[in-house]
mmCIF file of C-alpha atoms in Angstrom:
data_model
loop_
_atom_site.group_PDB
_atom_site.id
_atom_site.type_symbol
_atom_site.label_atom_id
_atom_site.label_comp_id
_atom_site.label_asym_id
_atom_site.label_seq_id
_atom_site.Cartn_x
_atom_site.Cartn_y
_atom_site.Cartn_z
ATOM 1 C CA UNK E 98 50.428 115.535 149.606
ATOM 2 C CA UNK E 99 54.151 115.026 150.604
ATOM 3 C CA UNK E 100 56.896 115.858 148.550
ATOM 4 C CA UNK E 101 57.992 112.414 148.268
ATOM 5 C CA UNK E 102 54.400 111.678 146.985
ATOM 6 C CA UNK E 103 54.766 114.580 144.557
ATOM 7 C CA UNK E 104 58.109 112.856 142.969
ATOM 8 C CA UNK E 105 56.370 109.569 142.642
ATOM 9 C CA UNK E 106 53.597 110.595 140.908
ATOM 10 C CA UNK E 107 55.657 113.051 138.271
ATOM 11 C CA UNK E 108 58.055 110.190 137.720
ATOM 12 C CA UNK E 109 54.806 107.779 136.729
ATOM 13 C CA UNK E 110 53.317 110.552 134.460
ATOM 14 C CA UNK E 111 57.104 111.159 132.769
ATOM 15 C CA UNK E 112 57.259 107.275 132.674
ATOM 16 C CA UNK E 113 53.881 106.533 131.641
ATOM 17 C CA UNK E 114 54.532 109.277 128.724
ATOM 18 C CA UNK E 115 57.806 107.781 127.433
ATOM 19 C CA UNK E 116 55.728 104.296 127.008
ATOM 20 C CA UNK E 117 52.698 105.615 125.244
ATOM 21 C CA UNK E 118 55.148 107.282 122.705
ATOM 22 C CA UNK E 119 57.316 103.880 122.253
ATOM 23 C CA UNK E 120 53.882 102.175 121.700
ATOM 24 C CA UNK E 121 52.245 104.121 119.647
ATOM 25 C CA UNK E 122 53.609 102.506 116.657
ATOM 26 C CA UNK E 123 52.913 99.395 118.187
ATOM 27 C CA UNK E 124 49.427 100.420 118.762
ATOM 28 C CA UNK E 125 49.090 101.786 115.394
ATOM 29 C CA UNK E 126 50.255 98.068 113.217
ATOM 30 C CA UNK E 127 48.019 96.092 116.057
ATOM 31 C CA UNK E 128 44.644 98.482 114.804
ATOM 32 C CA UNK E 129 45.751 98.789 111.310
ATOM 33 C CA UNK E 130 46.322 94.762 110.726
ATOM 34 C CA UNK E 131 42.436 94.028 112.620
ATOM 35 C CA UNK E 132 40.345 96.558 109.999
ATOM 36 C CA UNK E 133 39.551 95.608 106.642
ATOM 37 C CA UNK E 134 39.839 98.458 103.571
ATOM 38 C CA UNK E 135 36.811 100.445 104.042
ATOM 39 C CA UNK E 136 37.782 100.950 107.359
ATOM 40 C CA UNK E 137 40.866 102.181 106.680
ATOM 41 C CA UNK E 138 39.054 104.225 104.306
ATOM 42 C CA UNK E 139 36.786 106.342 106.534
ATOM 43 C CA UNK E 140 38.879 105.787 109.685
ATOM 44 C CA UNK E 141 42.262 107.703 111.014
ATOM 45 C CA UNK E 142 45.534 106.368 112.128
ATOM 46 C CA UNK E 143 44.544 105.685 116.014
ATOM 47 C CA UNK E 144 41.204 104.844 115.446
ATOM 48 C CA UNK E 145 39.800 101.582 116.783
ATOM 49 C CA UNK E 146 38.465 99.260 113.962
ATOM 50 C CA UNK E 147 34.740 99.065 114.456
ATOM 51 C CA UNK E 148 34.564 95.690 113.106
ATOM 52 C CA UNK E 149 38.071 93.894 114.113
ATOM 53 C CA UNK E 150 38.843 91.225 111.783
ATOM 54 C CA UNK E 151 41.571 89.190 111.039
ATOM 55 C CA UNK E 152 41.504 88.783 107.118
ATOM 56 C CA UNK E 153 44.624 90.929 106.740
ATOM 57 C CA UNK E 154 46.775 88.474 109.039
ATOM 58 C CA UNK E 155 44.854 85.129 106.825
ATOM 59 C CA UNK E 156 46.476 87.031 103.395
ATOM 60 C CA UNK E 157 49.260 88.101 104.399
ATOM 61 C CA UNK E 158 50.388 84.519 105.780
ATOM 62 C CA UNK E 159 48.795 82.455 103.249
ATOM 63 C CA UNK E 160 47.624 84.499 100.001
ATOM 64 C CA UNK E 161 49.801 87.909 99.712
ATOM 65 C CA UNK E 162 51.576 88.448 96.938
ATOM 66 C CA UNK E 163 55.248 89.027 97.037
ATOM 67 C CA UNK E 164 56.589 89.560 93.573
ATOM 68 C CA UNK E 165 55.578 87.166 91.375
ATOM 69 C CA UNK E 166 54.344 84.387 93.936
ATOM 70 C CA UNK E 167 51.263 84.693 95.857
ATOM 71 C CA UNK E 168 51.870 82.323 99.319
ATOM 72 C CA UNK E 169 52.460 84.890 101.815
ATOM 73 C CA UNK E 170 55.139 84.573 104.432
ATOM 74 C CA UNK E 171 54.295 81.077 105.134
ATOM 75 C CA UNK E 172 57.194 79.550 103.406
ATOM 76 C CA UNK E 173 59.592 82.822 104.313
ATOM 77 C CA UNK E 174 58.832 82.206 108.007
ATOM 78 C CA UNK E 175 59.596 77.993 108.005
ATOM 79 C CA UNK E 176 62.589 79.114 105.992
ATOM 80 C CA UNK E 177 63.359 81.519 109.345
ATOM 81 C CA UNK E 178 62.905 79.271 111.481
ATOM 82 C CA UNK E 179 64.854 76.454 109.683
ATOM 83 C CA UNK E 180 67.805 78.796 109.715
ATOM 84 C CA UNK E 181 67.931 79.748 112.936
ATOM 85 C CA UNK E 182 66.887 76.751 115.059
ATOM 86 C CA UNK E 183 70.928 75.503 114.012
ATOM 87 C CA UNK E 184 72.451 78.441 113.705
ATOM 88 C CA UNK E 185 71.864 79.415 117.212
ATOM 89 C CA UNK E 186 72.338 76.094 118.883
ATOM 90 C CA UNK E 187 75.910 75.808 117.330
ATOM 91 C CA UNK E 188 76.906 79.441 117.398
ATOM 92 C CA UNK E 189 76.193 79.422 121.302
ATOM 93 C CA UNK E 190 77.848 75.744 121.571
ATOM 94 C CA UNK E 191 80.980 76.756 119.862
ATOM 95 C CA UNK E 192 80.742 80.020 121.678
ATOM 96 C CA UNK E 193 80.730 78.114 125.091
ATOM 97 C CA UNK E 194 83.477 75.851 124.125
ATOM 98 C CA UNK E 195 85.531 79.021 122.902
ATOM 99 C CA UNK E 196 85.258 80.755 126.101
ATOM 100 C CA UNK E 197 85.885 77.436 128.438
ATOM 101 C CA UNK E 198 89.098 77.280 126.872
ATOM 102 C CA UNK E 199 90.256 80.757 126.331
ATOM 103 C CA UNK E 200 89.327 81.549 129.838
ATOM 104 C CA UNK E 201 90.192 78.298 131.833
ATOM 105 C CA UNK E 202 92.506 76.248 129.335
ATOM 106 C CA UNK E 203 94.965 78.996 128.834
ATOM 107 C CA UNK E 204 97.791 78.476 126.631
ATOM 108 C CA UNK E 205 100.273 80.511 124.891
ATOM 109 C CA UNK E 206 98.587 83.116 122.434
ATOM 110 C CA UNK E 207 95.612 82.396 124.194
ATOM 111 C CA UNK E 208 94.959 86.185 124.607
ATOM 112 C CA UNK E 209 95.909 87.246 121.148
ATOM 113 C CA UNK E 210 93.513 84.445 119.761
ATOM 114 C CA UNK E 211 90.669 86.293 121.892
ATOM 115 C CA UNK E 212 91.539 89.787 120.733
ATOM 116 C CA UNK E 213 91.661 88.743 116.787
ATOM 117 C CA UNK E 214 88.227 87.354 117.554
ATOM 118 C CA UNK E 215 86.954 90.536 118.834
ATOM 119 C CA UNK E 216 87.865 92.086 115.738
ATOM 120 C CA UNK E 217 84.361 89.939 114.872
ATOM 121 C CA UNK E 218 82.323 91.778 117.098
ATOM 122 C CA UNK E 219 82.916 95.193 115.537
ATOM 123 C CA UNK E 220 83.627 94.018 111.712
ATOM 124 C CA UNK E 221 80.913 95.650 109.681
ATOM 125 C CA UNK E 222 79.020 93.043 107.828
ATOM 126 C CA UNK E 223 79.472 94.432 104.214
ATOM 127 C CA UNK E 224 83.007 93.660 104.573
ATOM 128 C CA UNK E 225 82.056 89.847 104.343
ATOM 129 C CA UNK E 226 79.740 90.042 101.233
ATOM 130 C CA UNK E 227 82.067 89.000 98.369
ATOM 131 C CA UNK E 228 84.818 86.204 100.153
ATOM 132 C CA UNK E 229 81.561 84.618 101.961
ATOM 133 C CA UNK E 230 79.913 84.183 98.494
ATOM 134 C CA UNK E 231 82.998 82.909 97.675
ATOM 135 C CA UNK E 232 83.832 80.325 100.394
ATOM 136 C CA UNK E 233 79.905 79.223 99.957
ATOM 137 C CA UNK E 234 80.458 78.747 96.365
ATOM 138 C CA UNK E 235 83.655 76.600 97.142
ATOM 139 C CA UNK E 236 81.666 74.614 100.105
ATOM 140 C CA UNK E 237 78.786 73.520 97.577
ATOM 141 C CA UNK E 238 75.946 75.421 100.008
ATOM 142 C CA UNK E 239 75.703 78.826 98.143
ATOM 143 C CA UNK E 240 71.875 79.883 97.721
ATOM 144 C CA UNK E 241 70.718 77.308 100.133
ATOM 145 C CA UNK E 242 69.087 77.741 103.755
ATOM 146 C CA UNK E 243 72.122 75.524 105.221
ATOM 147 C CA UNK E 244 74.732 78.376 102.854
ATOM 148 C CA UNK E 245 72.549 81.016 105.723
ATOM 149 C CA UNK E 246 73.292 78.644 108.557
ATOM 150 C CA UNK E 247 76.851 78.492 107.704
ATOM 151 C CA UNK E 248 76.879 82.312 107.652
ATOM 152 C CA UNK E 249 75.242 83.002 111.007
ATOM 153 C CA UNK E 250 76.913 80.830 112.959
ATOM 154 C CA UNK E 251 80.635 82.239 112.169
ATOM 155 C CA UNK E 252 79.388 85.661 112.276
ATOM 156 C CA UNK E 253 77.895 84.546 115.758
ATOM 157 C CA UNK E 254 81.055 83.261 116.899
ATOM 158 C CA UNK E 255 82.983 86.418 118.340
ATOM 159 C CA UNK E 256 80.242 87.989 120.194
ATOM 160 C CA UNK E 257 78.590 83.938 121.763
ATOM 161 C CA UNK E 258 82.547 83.691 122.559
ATOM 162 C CA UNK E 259 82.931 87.150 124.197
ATOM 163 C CA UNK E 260 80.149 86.530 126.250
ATOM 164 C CA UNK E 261 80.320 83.180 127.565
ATOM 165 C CA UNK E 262 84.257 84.162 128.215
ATOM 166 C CA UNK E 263 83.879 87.079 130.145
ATOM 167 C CA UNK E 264 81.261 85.036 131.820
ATOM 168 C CA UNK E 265 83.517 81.878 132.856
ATOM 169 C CA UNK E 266 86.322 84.268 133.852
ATOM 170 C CA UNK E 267 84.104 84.596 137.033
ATOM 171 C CA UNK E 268 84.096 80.935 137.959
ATOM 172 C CA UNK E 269 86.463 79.411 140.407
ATOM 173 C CA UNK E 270 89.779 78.338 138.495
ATOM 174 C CA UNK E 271 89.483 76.092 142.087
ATOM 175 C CA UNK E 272 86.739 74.395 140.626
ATOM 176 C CA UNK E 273 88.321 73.260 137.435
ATOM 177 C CA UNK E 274 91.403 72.561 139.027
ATOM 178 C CA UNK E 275 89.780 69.522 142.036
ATOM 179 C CA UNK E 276 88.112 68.240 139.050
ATOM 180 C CA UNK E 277 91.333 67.589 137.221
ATOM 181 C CA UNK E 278 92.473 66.802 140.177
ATOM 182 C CA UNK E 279 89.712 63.827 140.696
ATOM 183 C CA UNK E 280 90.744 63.108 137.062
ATOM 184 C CA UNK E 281 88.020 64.461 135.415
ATOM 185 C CA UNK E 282 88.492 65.431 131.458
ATOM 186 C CA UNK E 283 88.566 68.301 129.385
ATOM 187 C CA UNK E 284 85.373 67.180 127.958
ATOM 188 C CA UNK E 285 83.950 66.098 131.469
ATOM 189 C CA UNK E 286 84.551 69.149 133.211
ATOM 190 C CA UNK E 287 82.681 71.206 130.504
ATOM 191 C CA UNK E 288 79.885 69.183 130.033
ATOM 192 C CA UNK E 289 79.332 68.177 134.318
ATOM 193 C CA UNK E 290 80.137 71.125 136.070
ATOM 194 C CA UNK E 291 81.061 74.263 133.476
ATOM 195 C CA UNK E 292 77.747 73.821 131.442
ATOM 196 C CA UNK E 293 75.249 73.443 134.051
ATOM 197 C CA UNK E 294 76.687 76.791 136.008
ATOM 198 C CA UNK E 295 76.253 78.795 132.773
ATOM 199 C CA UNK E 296 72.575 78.823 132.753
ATOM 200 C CA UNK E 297 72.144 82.780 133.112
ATOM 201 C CA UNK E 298 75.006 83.736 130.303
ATOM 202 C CA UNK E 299 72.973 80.621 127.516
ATOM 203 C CA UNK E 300 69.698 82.418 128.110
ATOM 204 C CA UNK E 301 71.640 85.797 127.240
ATOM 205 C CA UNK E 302 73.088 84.320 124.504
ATOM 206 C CA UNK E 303 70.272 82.393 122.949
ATOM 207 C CA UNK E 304 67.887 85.073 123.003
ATOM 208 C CA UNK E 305 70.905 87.438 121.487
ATOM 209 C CA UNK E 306 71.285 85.442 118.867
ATOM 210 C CA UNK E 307 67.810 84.387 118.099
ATOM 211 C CA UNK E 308 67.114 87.973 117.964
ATOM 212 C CA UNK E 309 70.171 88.821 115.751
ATOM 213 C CA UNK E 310 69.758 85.734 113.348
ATOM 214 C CA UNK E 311 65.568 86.041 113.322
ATOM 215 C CA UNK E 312 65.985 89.865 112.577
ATOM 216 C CA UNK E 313 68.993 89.564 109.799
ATOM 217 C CA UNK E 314 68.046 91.096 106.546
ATOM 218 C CA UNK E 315 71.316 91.723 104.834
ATOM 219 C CA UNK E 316 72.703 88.314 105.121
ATOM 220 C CA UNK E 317 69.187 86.711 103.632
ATOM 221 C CA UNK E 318 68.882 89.055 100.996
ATOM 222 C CA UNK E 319 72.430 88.146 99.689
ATOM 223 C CA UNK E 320 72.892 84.657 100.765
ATOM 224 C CA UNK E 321 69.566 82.972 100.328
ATOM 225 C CA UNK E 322 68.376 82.274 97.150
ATOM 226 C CA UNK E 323 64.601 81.874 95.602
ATOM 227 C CA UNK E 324 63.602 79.078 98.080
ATOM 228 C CA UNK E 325 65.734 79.977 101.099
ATOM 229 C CA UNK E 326 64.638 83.700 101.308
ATOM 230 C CA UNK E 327 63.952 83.855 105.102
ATOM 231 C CA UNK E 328 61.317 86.066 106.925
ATOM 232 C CA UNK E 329 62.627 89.571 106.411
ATOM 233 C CA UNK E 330 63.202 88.715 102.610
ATOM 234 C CA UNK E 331 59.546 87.919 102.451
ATOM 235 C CA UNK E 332 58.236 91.140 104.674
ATOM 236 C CA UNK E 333 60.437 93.731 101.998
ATOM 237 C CA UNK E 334 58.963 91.645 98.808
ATOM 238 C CA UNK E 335 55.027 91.736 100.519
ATOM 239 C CA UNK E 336 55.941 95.369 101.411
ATOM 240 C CA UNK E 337 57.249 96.524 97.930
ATOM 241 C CA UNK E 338 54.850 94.425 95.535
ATOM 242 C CA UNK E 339 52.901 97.022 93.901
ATOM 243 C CA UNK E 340 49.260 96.933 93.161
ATOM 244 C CA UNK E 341 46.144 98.945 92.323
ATOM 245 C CA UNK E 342 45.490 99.601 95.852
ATOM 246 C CA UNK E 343 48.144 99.642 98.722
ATOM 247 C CA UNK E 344 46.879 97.254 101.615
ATOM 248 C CA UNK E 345 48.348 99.106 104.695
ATOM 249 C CA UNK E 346 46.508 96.512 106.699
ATOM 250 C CA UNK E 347 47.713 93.575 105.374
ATOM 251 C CA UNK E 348 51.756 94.943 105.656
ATOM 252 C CA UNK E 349 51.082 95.856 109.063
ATOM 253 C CA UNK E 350 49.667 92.464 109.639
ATOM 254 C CA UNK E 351 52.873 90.705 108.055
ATOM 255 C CA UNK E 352 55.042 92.918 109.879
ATOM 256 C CA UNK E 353 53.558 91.846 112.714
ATOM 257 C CA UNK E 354 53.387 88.143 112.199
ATOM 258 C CA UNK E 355 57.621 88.455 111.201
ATOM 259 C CA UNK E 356 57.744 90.220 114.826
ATOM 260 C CA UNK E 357 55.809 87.870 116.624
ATOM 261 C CA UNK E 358 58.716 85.033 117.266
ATOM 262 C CA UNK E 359 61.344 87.498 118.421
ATOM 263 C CA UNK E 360 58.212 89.350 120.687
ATOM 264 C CA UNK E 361 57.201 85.973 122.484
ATOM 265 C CA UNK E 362 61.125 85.533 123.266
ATOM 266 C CA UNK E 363 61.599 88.958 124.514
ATOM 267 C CA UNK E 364 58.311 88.974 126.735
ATOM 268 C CA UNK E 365 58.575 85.019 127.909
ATOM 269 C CA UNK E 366 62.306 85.331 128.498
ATOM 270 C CA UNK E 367 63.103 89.101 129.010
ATOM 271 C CA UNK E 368 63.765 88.761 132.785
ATOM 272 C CA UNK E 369 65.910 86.054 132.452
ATOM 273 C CA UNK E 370 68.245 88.405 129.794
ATOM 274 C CA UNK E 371 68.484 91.361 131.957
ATOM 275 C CA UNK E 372 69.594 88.690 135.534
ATOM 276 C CA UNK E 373 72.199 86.836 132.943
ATOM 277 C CA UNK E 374 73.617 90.145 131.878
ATOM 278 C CA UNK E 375 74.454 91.455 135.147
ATOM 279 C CA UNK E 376 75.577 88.074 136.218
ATOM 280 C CA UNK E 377 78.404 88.340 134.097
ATOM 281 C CA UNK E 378 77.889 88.469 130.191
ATOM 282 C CA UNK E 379 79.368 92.521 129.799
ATOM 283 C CA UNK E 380 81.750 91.934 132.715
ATOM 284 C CA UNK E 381 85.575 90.716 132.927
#
């Protein structure tokens, strides 16, 4: 055996190491959420379940308790996915638009404007809390699932325009300028040439902000109210209902099933994330 061999096959085994300790947990909600209690019972953590079933994924989406209601996460997760469907489509629409213009429409301030923005990107969240309640209170929408979608799209806003700026600082200013030159609009030019180039940079930005928006538990917790509660609302309340017996394998099954969206995205779509990010979304 080589020495080049020899380095291969250590950096598998260190490799292959680092992934069974990242999965573990993984591995550990998957086995938990298939047994049933007397399973967990006589079983360990790691064990297999000897009879896999999927009762604990039927309660905790349909029957669970979580407080004083007893739906499961059914209604949390359409509330989810009612919130985020609009909230990302506008966020990364007005983020586009934002960076078209402060990168290719450049007018005095322009650069100012962008740096105040940035001051979005970093902003803790708590700092929001009390004049958002107040603005939502003023707008009619506070408590309410369109109050959330309100929310998540301007807190979207610095980091969808950041990206698709830095982005469309890498396209041709030659480009824009024969289209005005063939009198093409401002409007035109976006939606016929600037849009359909920006494929790689939307699929970083969709899945960013599906993720953030899907994953959000401060913002739903303070903003939604009892029939607006989204997904993560739902998983804490299932999580912290008390009982006479503690159902690990139902949580692990509704932590699961409020993981599964942002999963698919990540395994359907991951590839496309990491070829939009080097093709320009952290650059400029």
């Amino acid at each position: 055996m080589n020495r080049l061999t020899l380095h291969r096959l250590l950096l598998w085994a260190v490799l292959l190491i680092f992934a069974a300790w990242f999965l573990t947990p993984l591995y550990v909600m998957v086995v938990t959420s298939l047994k049933d209690a007397e399973q967990l019972r006589v079983g360990h953590l790691l064990s297999l379940p000897t009879a896999p079933t999927l009762d604990a994924w039927s309660k905790a989406w349909s029957s669970a308790c979580t407080g004083v209601q007893c739906e499961g996460l059914q209604p949390f997760f359409w509330n989810s996915v009612i919130t985020v469907v609009p909230a990302v489509l506008v966020s990364t629409l007005l983020g586009a638009l934002n960076g078209y213009v402060l990168s290719k429409w450049k007018f005095p301030g322009s650069e100012t404007l962008f740096a105040f923005m940035l001051f979005g990107v970093f902003m803790p969240m708590q700092v929001v809390l009390l004049p958002m309640s107040q603005v939502l209170g003023w707008l009619g929408i506070a408590s309410s699932v369109w109050g959330l979608v309100f929310v998540h799209v301007l807190a979207g806003i610095p980091s969808t325009t950041l990206f698709f700026r830095n982005y469309y600082v890498g396209l041709p200013d030659e480009l824009i300028k024969a289209a005005m030159l063939d009198g093409a609009s401002f409007w035109q030019i976006f939606c016929r040439i600037v849009l359909p180039l920006s494929t790689p940079i939307l699929v970083v930005t969709l899945i960013w902000q599906f993720t953030n928006i899907w994953n959000d538990f401060l913002y739903g917790v303070v903003f939604s109210g009892a029939d607006s509660k989204p997904i993560t609302v739902g998983l804490n309340n299932l999580a912290n209902t008390s009982s006479s017996v503690k159902e690990y394998h139902v949580d692990m099954a509704a932590a699961l099933i409020a993981a599964m969206p942002t999963l698919i995205v990540y395994i359907v779509a991951g590839k496309f994330f990491v070829r939009g990010l080097t093709a320009g979304a952290v650059k400029g």
